[in-house]
Every structure is written in C-alpha cells, then in structure tokens.
XYZ file of C-alpha atoms in Angstrom:
480
model
C -16.917 -20.210 -39.280
C -16.163 -17.772 -35.806
C -13.324 -16.665 -35.098
C -11.414 -17.115 -32.103
C -11.460 -14.880 -29.355
C -7.875 -13.032 -29.669
C -6.751 -12.805 -25.769
C -7.539 -9.505 -23.336
C -3.284 -8.740 -23.339
C -3.316 -8.569 -26.843
C -5.990 -6.547 -27.242
C -5.210 -4.060 -24.430
C -1.430 -3.540 -26.376
C -3.584 -3.166 -29.541
C -5.844 -0.565 -28.002
C -3.568 0.850 -26.662
C -1.186 1.483 -29.831
C -4.286 2.749 -31.516
C -5.496 5.124 -29.296
C -1.843 6.828 -28.963
C -1.372 6.912 -33.014
C 1.378 4.292 -33.659
C 0.508 3.519 -36.423
C 3.011 1.013 -37.824
C 4.109 0.019 -34.727
C 0.542 -1.329 -34.647
C -0.085 -2.689 -37.259
C 3.425 -4.801 -37.757
C 1.724 -6.027 -34.146
C -1.619 -6.849 -35.626
C 0.325 -9.064 -38.020
C 2.559 -10.835 -36.036
C 0.559 -11.686 -33.306
C -2.176 -12.325 -35.900
C -5.162 -10.179 -34.922
C -8.007 -9.118 -37.050
C -7.395 -5.897 -38.655
C -9.683 -4.431 -36.468
C -7.912 -5.444 -33.248
C -8.297 -2.609 -30.852
C -11.119 -0.547 -31.382
C -13.585 0.196 -28.928
C -17.063 -1.313 -30.162
C -19.289 1.189 -28.204
C -20.967 -1.766 -26.054
C -21.583 -1.845 -22.574
C -19.340 -5.243 -22.257
C -16.785 -4.806 -19.078
C -13.759 -5.913 -21.100
C -14.500 -3.105 -23.852
C -13.085 -0.797 -21.010
C -9.811 -1.736 -19.784
C -6.762 0.182 -20.541
C -3.397 -0.577 -19.992
C -3.785 2.798 -18.044
C -6.122 1.857 -15.453
C -4.921 -1.451 -15.157
C -1.565 0.507 -13.577
C -3.486 2.326 -11.776
C -5.266 -0.524 -10.333
C -2.291 -2.475 -9.315
C -1.362 0.760 -7.821
C -3.934 1.342 -5.708
C -4.042 -2.613 -4.871
C -0.563 -2.202 -4.139
C -1.344 0.511 -1.580
C -3.822 -1.204 0.361
C -1.297 -4.310 1.018
C 0.859 -1.714 3.132
C -2.283 -1.725 5.505
C -2.644 -5.436 5.616
C -1.428 -7.354 8.860
C -1.165 -10.553 9.019
C 0.271 -13.027 12.329
C 3.472 -14.750 13.079
C 3.463 -17.407 10.551
C 6.456 -19.237 12.645
C 4.054 -19.422 15.827
C 1.248 -20.790 13.807
C 2.281 -24.273 14.216
C 1.159 -25.022 18.163
C -2.085 -22.967 17.420
C -3.339 -22.077 14.064
C -5.538 -24.102 12.072
C -6.558 -27.749 12.652
C -6.658 -29.821 10.096
C -10.138 -31.731 10.856
C -11.782 -28.993 9.145
C -15.096 -29.876 7.243
C -14.461 -29.849 3.144
C -16.553 -32.514 2.269
C -19.832 -31.715 0.828
C -23.542 -33.129 1.107
C -26.261 -31.419 -0.562
C -29.435 -31.559 1.334
C -32.284 -31.755 -0.299
C -35.091 -29.412 0.694
C -38.871 -29.527 0.496
C -39.346 -26.888 -2.171
C -36.875 -24.543 -4.731
C -36.344 -21.108 -3.284
C -33.781 -18.980 -2.334
C -32.274 -19.641 1.017
C -31.886 -16.578 3.395
C -31.399 -18.308 7.024
C -29.020 -21.746 8.017
C -28.441 -23.389 11.190
C -28.537 -25.656 13.381
C -30.836 -24.582 16.492
C -31.300 -26.826 19.839
C -35.124 -27.109 18.996
C -37.822 -28.977 20.878
C -39.750 -30.686 18.443
C -43.361 -32.769 19.132
C -43.535 -35.021 16.913
C -45.477 -38.708 17.197
C -45.437 -40.265 20.181
C -43.515 -38.158 22.508
C -41.346 -34.679 22.346
C -38.121 -34.620 21.159
C -34.969 -32.125 22.435
C -32.399 -32.091 19.788
C -30.109 -30.688 17.291
C -31.870 -29.630 14.068
C -31.035 -28.176 10.326
C -32.987 -24.690 10.509
C -33.806 -23.139 6.860
C -35.554 -20.549 6.059
C -36.440 -19.354 2.294
C -37.939 -16.399 -0.041
C -40.566 -18.804 -0.359
C -41.412 -17.635 3.709
C -41.329 -21.456 4.853
C -38.996 -22.524 7.424
C -38.225 -25.952 7.168
C -36.388 -28.418 9.868
C -34.489 -31.207 9.512
C -33.140 -33.823 11.389
C -29.153 -33.478 12.406
C -28.456 -36.950 12.962
C -30.813 -39.446 11.120
C -29.778 -38.783 7.528
C -31.049 -35.528 7.491
C -34.720 -36.250 6.776
C -37.762 -33.677 6.777
C -38.941 -33.523 10.299
C -41.296 -30.363 9.164
C -41.454 -27.811 6.678
C -43.822 -24.929 7.863
C -45.210 -22.305 5.837
C -47.879 -20.225 7.709
C -45.438 -19.144 10.300
C -44.907 -15.743 8.611
C -46.633 -13.535 6.556
C -42.986 -12.561 4.547
C -39.609 -14.417 4.676
C -37.762 -14.694 7.345
C -34.058 -13.737 7.793
C -32.926 -14.841 11.227
C -33.569 -17.271 14.079
C -32.462 -17.952 17.553
C -33.290 -20.551 20.433
C -33.665 -20.039 23.929
C -34.415 -22.031 26.910
C -32.261 -25.237 25.445
C -34.960 -24.849 22.213
C -38.080 -24.754 23.890
C -38.517 -21.331 22.457
C -37.842 -19.434 19.212
C -37.228 -15.637 17.777
C -37.844 -15.010 14.373
C -37.639 -11.878 12.234
C -39.062 -10.923 9.182
C -39.221 -8.799 6.155
C -42.000 -7.722 7.282
C -40.479 -5.895 10.592
C -41.787 -8.874 12.638
C -40.486 -10.037 15.878
C -42.285 -13.654 16.149
C -41.936 -15.746 19.435
C -42.753 -19.635 18.557
C -42.463 -22.707 20.594
C -42.230 -25.513 18.132
C -44.628 -24.687 14.945
C -46.981 -22.648 17.151
C -46.560 -18.519 17.324
C -47.030 -17.416 20.567
C -46.792 -14.081 20.108
C -45.799 -11.478 17.387
C -45.076 -8.055 17.583
C -44.309 -4.977 14.583
C -41.742 -2.601 16.571
C -40.201 -1.701 12.901
C -41.495 -0.292 10.059
C -39.619 -2.788 7.810
C -36.669 -5.704 7.773
C -36.249 -7.207 10.687
C -32.901 -8.050 9.982
C -31.079 -9.943 12.888
C -32.242 -11.009 16.321
C -29.888 -11.813 18.688
C -30.571 -13.054 22.587
C -28.579 -13.271 26.010
C -29.790 -15.314 28.690
C -28.837 -13.630 32.001
C -31.063 -16.603 34.432
C -33.827 -19.048 34.817
C -36.733 -15.701 33.885
C -34.827 -12.748 32.563
C -33.891 -13.007 28.639
C -32.270 -10.074 27.177
C -33.475 -10.311 23.538
C -32.284 -7.511 20.658
C -33.474 -6.644 17.455
C -31.875 -4.431 14.851
C -34.265 -3.328 11.900
C -33.573 -1.572 8.173
C -35.941 1.664 9.489
C -32.561 3.066 11.296
C -33.038 1.292 14.689
C -31.946 -1.482 17.585
C -35.371 -2.515 19.726
C -34.356 -4.129 23.144
C -36.583 -6.001 25.328
C -36.361 -7.895 28.287
C -38.960 -10.926 28.373
C -40.212 -13.468 30.829
C -39.423 -16.534 28.960
C -39.528 -19.930 30.700
C -41.047 -23.043 30.395
C -43.535 -22.155 33.736
C -44.725 -19.654 32.409
C -48.210 -20.111 30.968
C -48.577 -17.702 28.519
C -45.047 -16.196 27.436
C -44.907 -12.879 25.936
C -42.094 -10.998 24.357
C -43.473 -7.474 25.354
C -42.564 -3.636 24.789
C -39.151 -2.759 24.387
C -37.867 -1.297 27.064
C -34.754 0.218 25.028
C -34.542 2.276 21.658
C -31.571 3.197 19.426
C -31.793 4.991 17.258
C -28.942 5.999 14.258
C -28.100 8.028 11.906
C -28.134 5.212 8.931
C -28.893 1.593 8.692
C -27.489 -1.029 11.193
C -25.475 -3.613 9.404
C -25.037 -6.232 12.678
C -25.606 -6.588 16.630
C -23.949 -8.609 19.206
C -24.506 -8.728 23.105
C -20.989 -9.520 24.747
C -20.135 -9.230 28.338
C -16.882 -7.114 29.528
C -14.505 -9.230 30.998
C -12.961 -6.736 33.757
C -16.081 -5.832 34.870
C -19.068 -8.379 33.994
C -21.454 -5.627 32.469
C -23.354 -6.812 29.776
C -23.261 -4.782 26.390
C -24.859 -4.222 23.127
C -22.059 -3.647 20.469
C -23.737 -2.557 17.675
C -22.366 -1.779 13.517
C -24.190 0.894 11.321
C -23.837 1.285 7.530
C -21.221 4.158 6.203
C -19.140 3.907 9.486
C -16.324 2.480 10.606
C -16.697 2.349 14.578
C -18.471 -0.361 16.562
C -20.477 1.572 19.243
C -20.674 -0.479 22.657
C -24.351 0.632 24.154
C -25.449 0.021 27.777
C -28.781 -1.915 28.234
C -31.455 0.204 30.412
C -32.005 -0.089 33.640
C -35.091 -1.211 35.220
C -35.341 1.314 37.565
C -35.375 4.113 34.228
C -38.179 6.029 32.998
C -36.829 5.906 29.492
C -36.230 3.735 26.820
C -33.276 5.427 25.400
C -29.995 2.814 25.198
C -27.235 5.021 26.298
C -23.812 5.295 23.520
C -21.348 4.222 26.222
C -18.755 4.499 24.193
C -17.250 3.696 20.283
C -14.293 1.763 18.730
C -12.712 2.626 15.053
C -11.468 0.074 13.081
C -9.598 3.058 10.974
C -8.058 5.118 14.026
C -5.438 6.831 11.191
C -7.576 6.702 8.784
C -5.797 4.506 6.346
C -6.585 3.297 2.647
C -9.454 0.717 4.030
C -11.413 3.329 5.913
C -14.296 2.851 3.233
C -16.218 0.219 4.569
C -18.835 -0.796 7.464
C -18.630 -3.124 9.292
C -21.218 -5.843 8.135
C -21.100 -9.222 10.239
C -19.435 -9.592 13.771
C -18.682 -12.493 15.687
C -16.890 -13.219 18.784
C -14.457 -15.332 19.444
C -15.311 -19.349 21.298
C -11.805 -18.978 22.608
C -11.656 -15.180 23.955
C -14.432 -13.179 24.913
C -13.006 -9.787 23.894
C -11.820 -10.814 20.130
C -13.898 -9.975 17.627
C -13.509 -10.933 13.744
C -15.618 -8.335 11.511
C -16.623 -9.079 7.505
C -16.108 -5.838 5.847
C -18.178 -4.663 2.942
C -15.147 -3.384 0.988
C -15.582 -3.798 -3.061
C -14.709 -5.832 -4.744
C -13.586 -8.238 -2.314
C -14.222 -8.992 1.328
C -11.563 -7.668 3.894
C -11.373 -9.047 7.867
C -10.440 -7.569 10.527
C -9.931 -9.382 13.894
C -10.189 -6.895 16.640
C -9.601 -6.696 20.608
C -12.707 -4.921 21.982
C -11.777 -1.880 23.869
C -14.554 -1.692 26.475
C -15.046 1.785 27.775
C -14.017 1.920 31.623
C -16.303 4.769 33.766
C -13.117 7.135 33.965
C -13.546 7.306 29.671
C -17.001 7.946 30.078
C -16.600 10.785 32.783
C -13.935 12.368 30.968
C -15.957 12.497 27.726
C -18.837 13.792 29.385
C -16.816 17.045 29.951
C -15.112 18.658 32.812
C -14.644 22.175 33.928
C -11.197 22.971 31.921
C -10.974 25.041 28.838
C -12.262 27.552 30.918
C -8.804 29.525 31.890
C -7.219 32.458 29.774
C -4.076 32.573 26.821
C -1.778 29.612 27.961
C -3.705 27.989 30.149
C -6.432 27.572 27.066
C -3.910 26.470 24.159
C -2.471 23.881 26.802
C -5.824 22.314 27.180
C -6.629 22.467 22.932
C -2.901 20.129 23.486
C -4.139 17.536 25.665
C -6.577 17.096 23.946
C -4.803 16.687 20.747
C -2.345 13.925 22.752
C -5.773 12.611 24.184
C -7.266 11.671 21.012
C -3.983 10.776 19.653
C -3.320 8.438 22.316
C -6.697 7.073 21.578
C -6.264 6.144 18.221
C -3.002 4.532 18.949
C -5.106 2.144 21.316
C -7.656 1.211 18.884
C -4.538 0.871 16.267
C -2.789 -1.470 18.969
C -6.345 -3.625 19.268
C -6.494 -4.265 15.728
C -5.001 -7.797 15.636
C -5.428 -9.260 11.806
C -6.749 -7.144 9.111
C -6.551 -9.151 5.476
C -7.865 -9.873 2.680
C -10.068 -12.785 1.834
C -10.312 -12.637 -2.089
C -14.310 -13.233 -1.902
C -15.792 -11.523 -4.537
C -18.618 -9.143 -3.396
C -20.619 -5.858 -4.772
C -22.781 -3.181 -2.790
C -25.802 -5.699 -2.501
C -23.846 -8.554 -0.834
C -24.496 -9.820 2.936
C -21.341 -10.644 4.390
C -21.280 -12.947 6.626
C -17.937 -14.470 8.942
C -18.384 -17.219 11.515
C -15.677 -18.850 14.340
C -14.891 -22.688 13.655
C -15.837 -23.878 17.320
C -12.299 -24.405 18.267
C -11.559 -20.723 17.706
C -8.653 -22.028 15.045
C -9.946 -20.181 12.137
C -12.764 -18.494 10.526
C -15.285 -19.038 7.294
C -16.529 -16.411 4.603
C -18.600 -16.481 2.293
C -18.793 -15.161 -1.296
C -21.167 -14.324 -4.219
C -18.731 -17.312 -6.352
C -20.347 -20.286 -4.993
C -17.561 -20.185 -2.923
C -16.680 -20.050 1.295
C -13.100 -19.570 2.208
C -11.120 -20.685 5.382
C -9.260 -17.645 7.081
C -6.751 -19.080 9.897
C -7.155 -16.658 13.150
C -3.125 -16.946 13.707
C -2.303 -15.237 10.730
C -5.105 -14.621 8.721
C -4.395 -16.670 5.427
C -6.949 -18.468 3.018
C -5.736 -21.936 4.033
C -9.451 -23.570 2.667
C -11.498 -22.883 -0.371
C -14.599 -25.080 -0.540
C -15.744 -25.181 -4.189
C -18.064 -28.686 -4.933
C -20.952 -27.360 -2.525
C -22.168 -24.283 -4.954
C -22.906 -23.526 -8.141
C -20.253 -21.447 -9.293
C -20.433 -17.590 -9.456
C -23.798 -17.906 -7.620
C -24.465 -16.361 -3.870
C -23.581 -18.114 -0.677
C -26.300 -15.995 1.383
C -26.065 -17.962 5.141
C -23.163 -19.798 7.010
C -22.981 -21.622 10.456
C -20.710 -23.105 11.806
C -20.254 -25.328 14.903
C -20.207 -29.258 17.035
C -23.023 -31.145 16.377
C -23.850 -34.394 18.067
C -24.466 -36.937 15.777
C -24.573 -40.656 16.085
C -23.580 -40.417 19.396
C -20.173 -38.459 18.231
C -19.385 -35.107 18.297
C -18.617 -33.832 15.039
C -17.339 -30.423 13.645
C -19.687 -28.725 11.007
C -20.429 -26.351 8.408
C -23.800 -25.263 7.330
C -24.478 -23.148 4.293
C -27.604 -21.983 2.152
C -27.288 -20.119 -0.729
C -29.666 -18.112 -4.283
C -28.760 -21.576 -5.873
C -31.212 -23.711 -3.667
C -28.879 -25.349 -2.335
C -28.642 -26.563 1.335
C -24.916 -27.923 1.778
C -24.176 -29.468 5.088
C -19.689 -29.834 5.402
C -18.310 -32.332 7.521
C -14.690 -33.732 7.399
C -13.716 -36.408 5.769
C-alpha cells in the first residue's frame, strides 16, 4: 500500500529542522504531524521540489516583492469609462484540422481564393503547422477546410501576411526563404536569410509600391520595396533594398508611421537588449543598402529590476498608432509593457552625430561633461515617463518560449499566450489580468500563436480570438 505523500510545507519544515540539528524538535514535529521517520531527508533525485528550502523560498519572495515596486498599473477609478469591454471572446470552438501537427502560426486573413466556378475574396482562417502544411478554413461556413497545401514550402512556414486585399500572400519559413504566393501558386521565392526567417511584416504605401521587412535568425533584418499589384503580369519580390545587421538575433519587427512628420519607420527589437530601435527606410536615390539607425528607446531607462529581458513581441494599438504593447521574455512569467513611442526628431539625430563641443580647456570641458550627463538624464526621464503600463501577466514561460501579444480590435485590452495552455486578457487601462481562457487547449500545453480582430460572419461583424498550439489544436474563441 502506497502511503500518502505529506504536504510540501511540512516537508520543508522538517528539512529545516533536520539541517539545523534540532533533533528533539524534529522528533516532536514528525510525531505530531504524522510524518514518516525520514521526512526532510534529501533523496538526491532530480525532482525540483527536493531542492526547495525555507531560505530559498524567503529569498525568492523578497525578490518578487522587490520587482513589484517597479510594476505600474493604471487608474482603476477611471477604468469604468475606458476599460475592458465585457463582450469579449470567451467560448472556445475547436476546429478540426486536416492533419495532426503542432501549429506554428494562426491568423485570419483576406484571401483571394479561386475555388469552384468563381473566385472568392473573403476572410479565411490560415494555419501553418510543423508538417510544412498551410491550411485554409472558411470563417463563415462552419469552418470548412477550403484547401490544405503541402507543397508550397520545403520547410515549416513561420509567418504569413496578405497584401493587395488578399490577392497575394507573403510567407517566411524555417529555411530562411521568403515566398510570394497567389492562392495556391508560388510566384516567387528568395533565400536571403541563412536560416529561420521568423517574421514578415508589410506596409502598403500606394497601389504599386509595397514595403516588406523580414527578420531572420542570421541576425539580419531585410527590407524590400516591391511593385506587386493586380496590374502586374509577373509580380516578383525583387532584391533587398535595405539591410540591418544586428549584434544578436531579432525578436520582433514592425512598421510604424511617425504621427508628427508622417515618416514611415521600421521598429526592431533584438535578443539580449532592452531597447526598441528606430530605422529609417532606404532612399531610392541612394546606392547604399544599409538602413540607418535614427534612434532607440530604452524600456529600462533607470536600469531597475526589469532589465533582464528582451522585447519579444510588439503590437501597435488600434486606437493610438503611437502606443505600443510589448511582451517581454522575463522568467518565470511573461511581463507586459505598454509604452508611448518616442520617435526621434531631426534635432535629436543631429545632436547625436556630434558637434564642435568639448574642444575648450579647463572649466569649459567640465561644463560640457556636465551638460552631457544632464542631457542623458533628461533622456532617461523622458523614456521612463513614456512607460504607461508595466505589469505581470502571470503567464508561465521559459527561455524557449515565444511570447505573443495582440490587441483587442477595440483597443480596450490585450491577449497574451502562455506555456500552460491558458490565454490571458489584460485590461489596457489598468494592466490587470481580467480574463483567463482555459478550456480551449490542453492544460500544460504551449499556446504558440494567437490572433485577434473583427471578422465578417453570417452578415454581421464579430470579435474573434484565434489560437494554435503544440497540443495540435486550432481554437476559435467567440463571444457568448
């Protein structure tokens, strides 16, 4: 007969008494608590609970309390007028996929699908898996499988983006390729990354020119300016017009337009750096293909306890194009920041390039050093003031996780994934966890990808949340 395992708290107390040679107290405690005679002895196995001590738990609690001082939450008193809207997706509907494979990317895209007698231009659920397959599901017709394509890519697809009202699609894969597709046909493919092209983002400047940026695990971000339009007889991607070489692998990329000047800028975050980097897009008249870094914004301006992270995923607010949500690689739980983007100004760029100061002697040079220190402090204070929310989502993750954050389409909140099979909703106004979606994915499984937005379904507009994970499940979350 197997004996019941004693509570962990009792074992920790017994371990403390045994390690400090409180023999009489230990005997009395074991007798009164009904513990086995060997309670508190270390077994030497690899079980993590066997390594716990009271001192270690107290130290971890102190570190946690210290980190709480650096969290920032919004004003709950004003949350009623501008907080989390109650009609939020909460009911899961599992979609039957053609094959059983880990899902790497899920989204709802406008897709010009040529099926049957006529072409259809509608929204489809797009899912890619580790089996190199791309599947389309009809969003309005009982989630039927429209097509399941297995020969598009020679390696699993990691990212998808539709352009030109869904007439063309761009995809990146683990092999470092960028594919240009038209429905089930691959029109062009390039391999400018050495490995793992993890993300593709696009920006449609006009009816002809299209900005494309890809991030790869060869520590590069590539920028393309392609002429892809329905009028093109043979659309192609073309050679990269810009290259960004990083010290570490990129984590997230995003196109954003400066609200003051209207200039289109590329935002980049990279591993082992707490900065968001601003890059100017290459000029067509210039012969150089190097994208110029025009500024950066530190997410830990005063080097507080939050400094050990990378900005893993960035998402612009649908309400305010200068408000950015950033999912962080913090351990053991994901932390979230909402920051105001500090786009560099022309005078900032000119001052950073250096001038004629510091050439004097004696007091003049000391004054210059002081002014530089004061200027640096002013920048830090400005960056600190730009942080609107920084909070703990309590979504567990490891160094191998892929943090994801997406905004609700009305901008009232955000969704984040987790490695426990749970999706959490964060109120944008306060930074509080207000929704926990548990019944869609298997407990303890990794939710790899999430998407949120408006979807036209049965003649009405609905708010959807779509998720896919390593439990091989594709789930659509809808309002009740």
